Tab-separated table of C-alpha atoms and ligand atoms in Angstrom:
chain	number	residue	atom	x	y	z
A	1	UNK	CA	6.605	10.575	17.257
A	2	UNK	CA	4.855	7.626	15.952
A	3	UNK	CA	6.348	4.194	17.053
A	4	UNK	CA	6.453	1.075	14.314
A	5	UNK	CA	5.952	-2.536	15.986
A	6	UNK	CA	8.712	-4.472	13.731
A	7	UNK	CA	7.060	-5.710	10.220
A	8	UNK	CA	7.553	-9.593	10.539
A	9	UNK	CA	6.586	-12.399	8.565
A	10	UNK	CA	7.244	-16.053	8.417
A	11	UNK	CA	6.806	-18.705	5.434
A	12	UNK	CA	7.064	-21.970	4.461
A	13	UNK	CA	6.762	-23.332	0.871
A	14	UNK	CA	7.059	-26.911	0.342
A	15	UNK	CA	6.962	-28.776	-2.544
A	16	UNK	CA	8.055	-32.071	-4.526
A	17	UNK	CA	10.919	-29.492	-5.687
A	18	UNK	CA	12.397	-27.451	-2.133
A	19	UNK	CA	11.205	-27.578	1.181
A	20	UNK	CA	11.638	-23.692	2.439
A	21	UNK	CA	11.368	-21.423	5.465
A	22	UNK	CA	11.760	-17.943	5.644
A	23	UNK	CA	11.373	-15.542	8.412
A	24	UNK	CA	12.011	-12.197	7.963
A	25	UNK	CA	12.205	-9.187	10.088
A	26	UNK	CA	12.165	-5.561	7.555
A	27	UNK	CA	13.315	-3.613	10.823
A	28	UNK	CA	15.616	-5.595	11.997
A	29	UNK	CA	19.557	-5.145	12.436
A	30	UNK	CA	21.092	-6.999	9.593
A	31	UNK	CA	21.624	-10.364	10.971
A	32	UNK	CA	20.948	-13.277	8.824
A	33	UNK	CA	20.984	-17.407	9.261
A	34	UNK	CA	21.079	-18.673	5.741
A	35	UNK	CA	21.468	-21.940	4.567
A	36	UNK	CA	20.600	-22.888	0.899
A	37	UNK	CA	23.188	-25.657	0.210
A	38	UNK	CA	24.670	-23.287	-2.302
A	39	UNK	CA	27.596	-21.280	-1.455
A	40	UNK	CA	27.421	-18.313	-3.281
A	41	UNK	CA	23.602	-18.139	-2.982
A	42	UNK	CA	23.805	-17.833	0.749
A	43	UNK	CA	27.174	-15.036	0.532
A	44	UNK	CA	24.289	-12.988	-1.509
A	45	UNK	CA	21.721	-13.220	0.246
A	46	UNK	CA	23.978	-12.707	3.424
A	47	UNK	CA	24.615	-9.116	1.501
A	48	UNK	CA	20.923	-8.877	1.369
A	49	UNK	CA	19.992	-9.001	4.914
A	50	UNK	CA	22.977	-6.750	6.195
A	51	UNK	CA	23.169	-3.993	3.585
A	52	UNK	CA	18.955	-4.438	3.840
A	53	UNK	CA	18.813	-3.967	7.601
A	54	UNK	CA	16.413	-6.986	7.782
A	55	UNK	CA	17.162	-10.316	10.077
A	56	UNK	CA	16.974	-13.154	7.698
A	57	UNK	CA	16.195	-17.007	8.712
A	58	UNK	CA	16.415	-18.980	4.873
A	59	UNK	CA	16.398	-22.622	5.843
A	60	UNK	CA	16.045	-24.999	2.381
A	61	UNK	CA	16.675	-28.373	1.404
A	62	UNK	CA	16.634	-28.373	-2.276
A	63	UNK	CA	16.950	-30.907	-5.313
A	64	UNK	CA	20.586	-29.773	-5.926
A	65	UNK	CA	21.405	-32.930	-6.953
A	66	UNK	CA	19.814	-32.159	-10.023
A	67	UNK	CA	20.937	-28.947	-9.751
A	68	UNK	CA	20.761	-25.131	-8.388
A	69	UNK	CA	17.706	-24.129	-10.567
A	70	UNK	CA	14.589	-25.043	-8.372
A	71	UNK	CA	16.237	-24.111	-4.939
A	72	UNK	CA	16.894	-20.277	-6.674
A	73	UNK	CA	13.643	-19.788	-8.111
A	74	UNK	CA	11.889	-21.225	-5.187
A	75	UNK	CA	14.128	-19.198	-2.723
A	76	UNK	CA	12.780	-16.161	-5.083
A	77	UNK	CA	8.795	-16.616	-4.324
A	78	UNK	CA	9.132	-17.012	-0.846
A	79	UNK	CA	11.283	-14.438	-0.010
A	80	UNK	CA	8.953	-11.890	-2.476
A	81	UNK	CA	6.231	-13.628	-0.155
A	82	UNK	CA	7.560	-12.671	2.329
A	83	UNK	CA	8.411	-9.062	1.875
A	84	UNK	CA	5.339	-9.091	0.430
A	85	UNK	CA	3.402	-10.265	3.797
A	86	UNK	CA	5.842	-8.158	6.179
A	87	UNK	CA	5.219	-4.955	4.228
A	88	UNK	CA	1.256	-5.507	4.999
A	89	UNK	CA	-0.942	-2.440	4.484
A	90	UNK	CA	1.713	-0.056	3.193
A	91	UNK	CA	1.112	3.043	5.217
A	92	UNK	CA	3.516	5.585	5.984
A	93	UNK	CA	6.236	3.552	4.035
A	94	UNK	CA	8.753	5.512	1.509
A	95	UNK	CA	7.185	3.652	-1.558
A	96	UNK	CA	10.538	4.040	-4.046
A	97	UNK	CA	13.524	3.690	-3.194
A	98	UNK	CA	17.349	3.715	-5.353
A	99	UNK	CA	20.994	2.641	-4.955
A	100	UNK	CA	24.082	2.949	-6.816
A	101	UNK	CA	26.377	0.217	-5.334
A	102	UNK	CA	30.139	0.032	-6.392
A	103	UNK	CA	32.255	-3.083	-5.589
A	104	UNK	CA	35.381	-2.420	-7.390
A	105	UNK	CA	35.334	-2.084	-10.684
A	106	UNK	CA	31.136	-3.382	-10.355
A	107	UNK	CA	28.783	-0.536	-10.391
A	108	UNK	CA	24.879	-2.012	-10.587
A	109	UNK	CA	21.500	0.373	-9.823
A	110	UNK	CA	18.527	-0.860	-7.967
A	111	UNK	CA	15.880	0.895	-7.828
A	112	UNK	CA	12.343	-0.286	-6.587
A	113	UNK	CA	8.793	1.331	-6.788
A	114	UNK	CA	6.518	-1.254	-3.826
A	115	UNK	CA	4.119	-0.847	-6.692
A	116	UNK	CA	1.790	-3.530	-6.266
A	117	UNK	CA	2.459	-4.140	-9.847
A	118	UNK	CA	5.091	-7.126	-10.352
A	119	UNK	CA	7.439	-6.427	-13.316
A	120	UNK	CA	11.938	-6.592	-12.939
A	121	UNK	CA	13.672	-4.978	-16.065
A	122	UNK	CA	17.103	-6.999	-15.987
A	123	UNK	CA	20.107	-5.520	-17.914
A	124	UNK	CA	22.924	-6.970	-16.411
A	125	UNK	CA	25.553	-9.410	-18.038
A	126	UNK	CA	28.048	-11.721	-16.625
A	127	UNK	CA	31.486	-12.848	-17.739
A	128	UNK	CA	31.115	-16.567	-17.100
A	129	UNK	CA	28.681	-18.741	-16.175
A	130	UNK	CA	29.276	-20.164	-12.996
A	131	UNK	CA	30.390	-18.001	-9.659
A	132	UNK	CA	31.184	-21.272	-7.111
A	133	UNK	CA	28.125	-23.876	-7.604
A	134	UNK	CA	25.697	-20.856	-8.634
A	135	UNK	CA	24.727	-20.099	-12.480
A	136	UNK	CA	24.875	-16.744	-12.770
A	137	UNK	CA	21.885	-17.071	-15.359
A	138	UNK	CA	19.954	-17.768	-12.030
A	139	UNK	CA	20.416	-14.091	-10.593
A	140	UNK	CA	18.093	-12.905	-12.903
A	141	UNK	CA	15.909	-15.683	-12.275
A	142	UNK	CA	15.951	-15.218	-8.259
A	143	UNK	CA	14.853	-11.159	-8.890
A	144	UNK	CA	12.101	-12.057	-11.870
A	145	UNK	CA	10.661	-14.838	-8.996
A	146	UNK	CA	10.912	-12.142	-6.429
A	147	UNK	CA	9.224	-9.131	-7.942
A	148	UNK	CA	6.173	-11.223	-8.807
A	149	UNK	CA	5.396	-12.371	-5.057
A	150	UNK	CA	6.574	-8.918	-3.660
A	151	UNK	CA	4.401	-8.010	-6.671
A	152	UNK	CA	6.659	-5.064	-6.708
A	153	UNK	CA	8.531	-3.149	-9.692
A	154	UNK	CA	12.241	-3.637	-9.926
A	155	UNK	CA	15.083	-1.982	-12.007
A	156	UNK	CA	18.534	-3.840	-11.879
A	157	UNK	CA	20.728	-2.169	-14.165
A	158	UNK	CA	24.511	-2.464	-14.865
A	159	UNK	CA	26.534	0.824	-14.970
A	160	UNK	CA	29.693	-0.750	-15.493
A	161	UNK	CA	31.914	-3.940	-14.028
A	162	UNK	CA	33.734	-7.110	-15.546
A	163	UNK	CA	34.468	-9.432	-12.395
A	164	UNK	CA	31.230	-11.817	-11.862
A	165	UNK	CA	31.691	-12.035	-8.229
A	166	UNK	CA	31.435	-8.456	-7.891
A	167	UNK	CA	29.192	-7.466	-10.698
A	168	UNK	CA	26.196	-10.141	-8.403
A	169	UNK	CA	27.222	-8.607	-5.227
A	170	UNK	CA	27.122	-5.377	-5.902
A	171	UNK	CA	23.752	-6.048	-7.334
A	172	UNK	CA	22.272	-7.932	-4.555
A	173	UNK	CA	23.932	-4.824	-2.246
A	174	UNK	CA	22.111	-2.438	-4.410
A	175	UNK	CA	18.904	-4.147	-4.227
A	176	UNK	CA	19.537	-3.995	-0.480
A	177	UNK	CA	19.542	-0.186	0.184
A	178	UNK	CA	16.724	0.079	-2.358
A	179	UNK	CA	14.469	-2.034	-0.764
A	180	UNK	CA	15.467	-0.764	2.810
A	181	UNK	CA	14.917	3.196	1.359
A	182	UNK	CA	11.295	1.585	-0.258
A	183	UNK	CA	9.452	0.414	3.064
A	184	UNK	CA	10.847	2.481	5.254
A	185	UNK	CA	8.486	4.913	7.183
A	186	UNK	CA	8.022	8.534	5.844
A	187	UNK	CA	7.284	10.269	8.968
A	188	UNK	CA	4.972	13.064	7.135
A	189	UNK	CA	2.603	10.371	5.955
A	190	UNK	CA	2.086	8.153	8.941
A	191	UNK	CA	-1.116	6.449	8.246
A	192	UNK	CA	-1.430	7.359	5.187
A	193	UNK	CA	-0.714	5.168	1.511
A	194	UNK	CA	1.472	6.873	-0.928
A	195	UNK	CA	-0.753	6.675	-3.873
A	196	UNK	CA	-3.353	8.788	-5.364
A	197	UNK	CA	-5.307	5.914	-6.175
A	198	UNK	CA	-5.437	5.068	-2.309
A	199	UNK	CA	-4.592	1.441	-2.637
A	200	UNK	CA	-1.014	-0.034	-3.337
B	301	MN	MN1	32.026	-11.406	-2.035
């Protein structure tokens, strides 16, 4: 039985825009300290970190006095950096994972290939455009930033659901269990990457 030292990794992005850290743990238990200045940004990615079993620091102080964009997209690339960084040489890990995630009436699908090959396919709608201080034109925006410093390949798709609330949580919960399925260890291929072109 092989034992995993816990995949860590810690950034900071700062620019005239947001002034971020992040420090993630991807085997961790759940527990997250997040404080983005917007509400409903940090109840998501709250769902993130638990339903994700990773520990989740997100400190930011962003230009929301203009307004939510920049802190969301910026949030985006160094979080992907960070997965990106705590996933390292991708040995042993799972590689694609999937989720179905109801919340209510919401039903949304995740489902992740760590591809080395950044791309999101969004097909998800929401029924107003606001959910507390947060646009939901944003979620998509938070994933497509994401995927491309992950520089993995992401599938969010809505099966059905009409409250906004619960359409982006169930999403962000179904992104979760994908991404925790995706990196973690398949104990049949310890040390080795799960690709036939060798690399990731
Ligand atoms: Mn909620």
């Amino acid at each position: 039985m092989t034992t995993h030292s816990p995949r860590t990794a810690l950034v900071t992005r700062r620019t005239g825009e947001t002034d971020i850290t992040i420090s993630l743990n991807l085997d961790g238990q759940g527990r997250a300290s997040v404080t983005t200045g917007i509400g409903f940004f940090d109840h998501m990615l709250d769902a993130l970190a638990r339903h994700g079993g990773l520990d989740l620091g997100i400190e930011v102080k962003g230009d929301l006095h203009i307004d939510d964009h920049h802190t969301i997209e910026d949030v985006g690339i160094a979080l992907g950096e960070a997965i990106y960084k705590a996933i390292g040489d991708k040995k042993g890990i799972e590689r694609f994972g999937q989720a179905l995630v109801p919340l209510d009436e919401a039903l949304c699908e995740a489902v992740i290939d760590i591809s080395g090959r950044p791309f999101l396919s969004w097909d998800i709608s929401f029924s107003r455009e606001m959910i507390g201080s947060m646009a939901t034109e944003m979620i998509e925006e938070f994933f497509r930033a994401l995927v491309m410093s992950a520089r993995i390949t992401v599938h969010l798709t809505e099966k059905s659901g009409k409250n906004a609330h619960h359409m982006a949580e169930s999403t962000f919960k179904a992104f979760a269990r994908a991404l925790r399925m995706a990196v973690a260890h398949d104990p049949r291929s310890a040390n080795i990457i799960p690709s036939t072109k060798g690399v990731l």
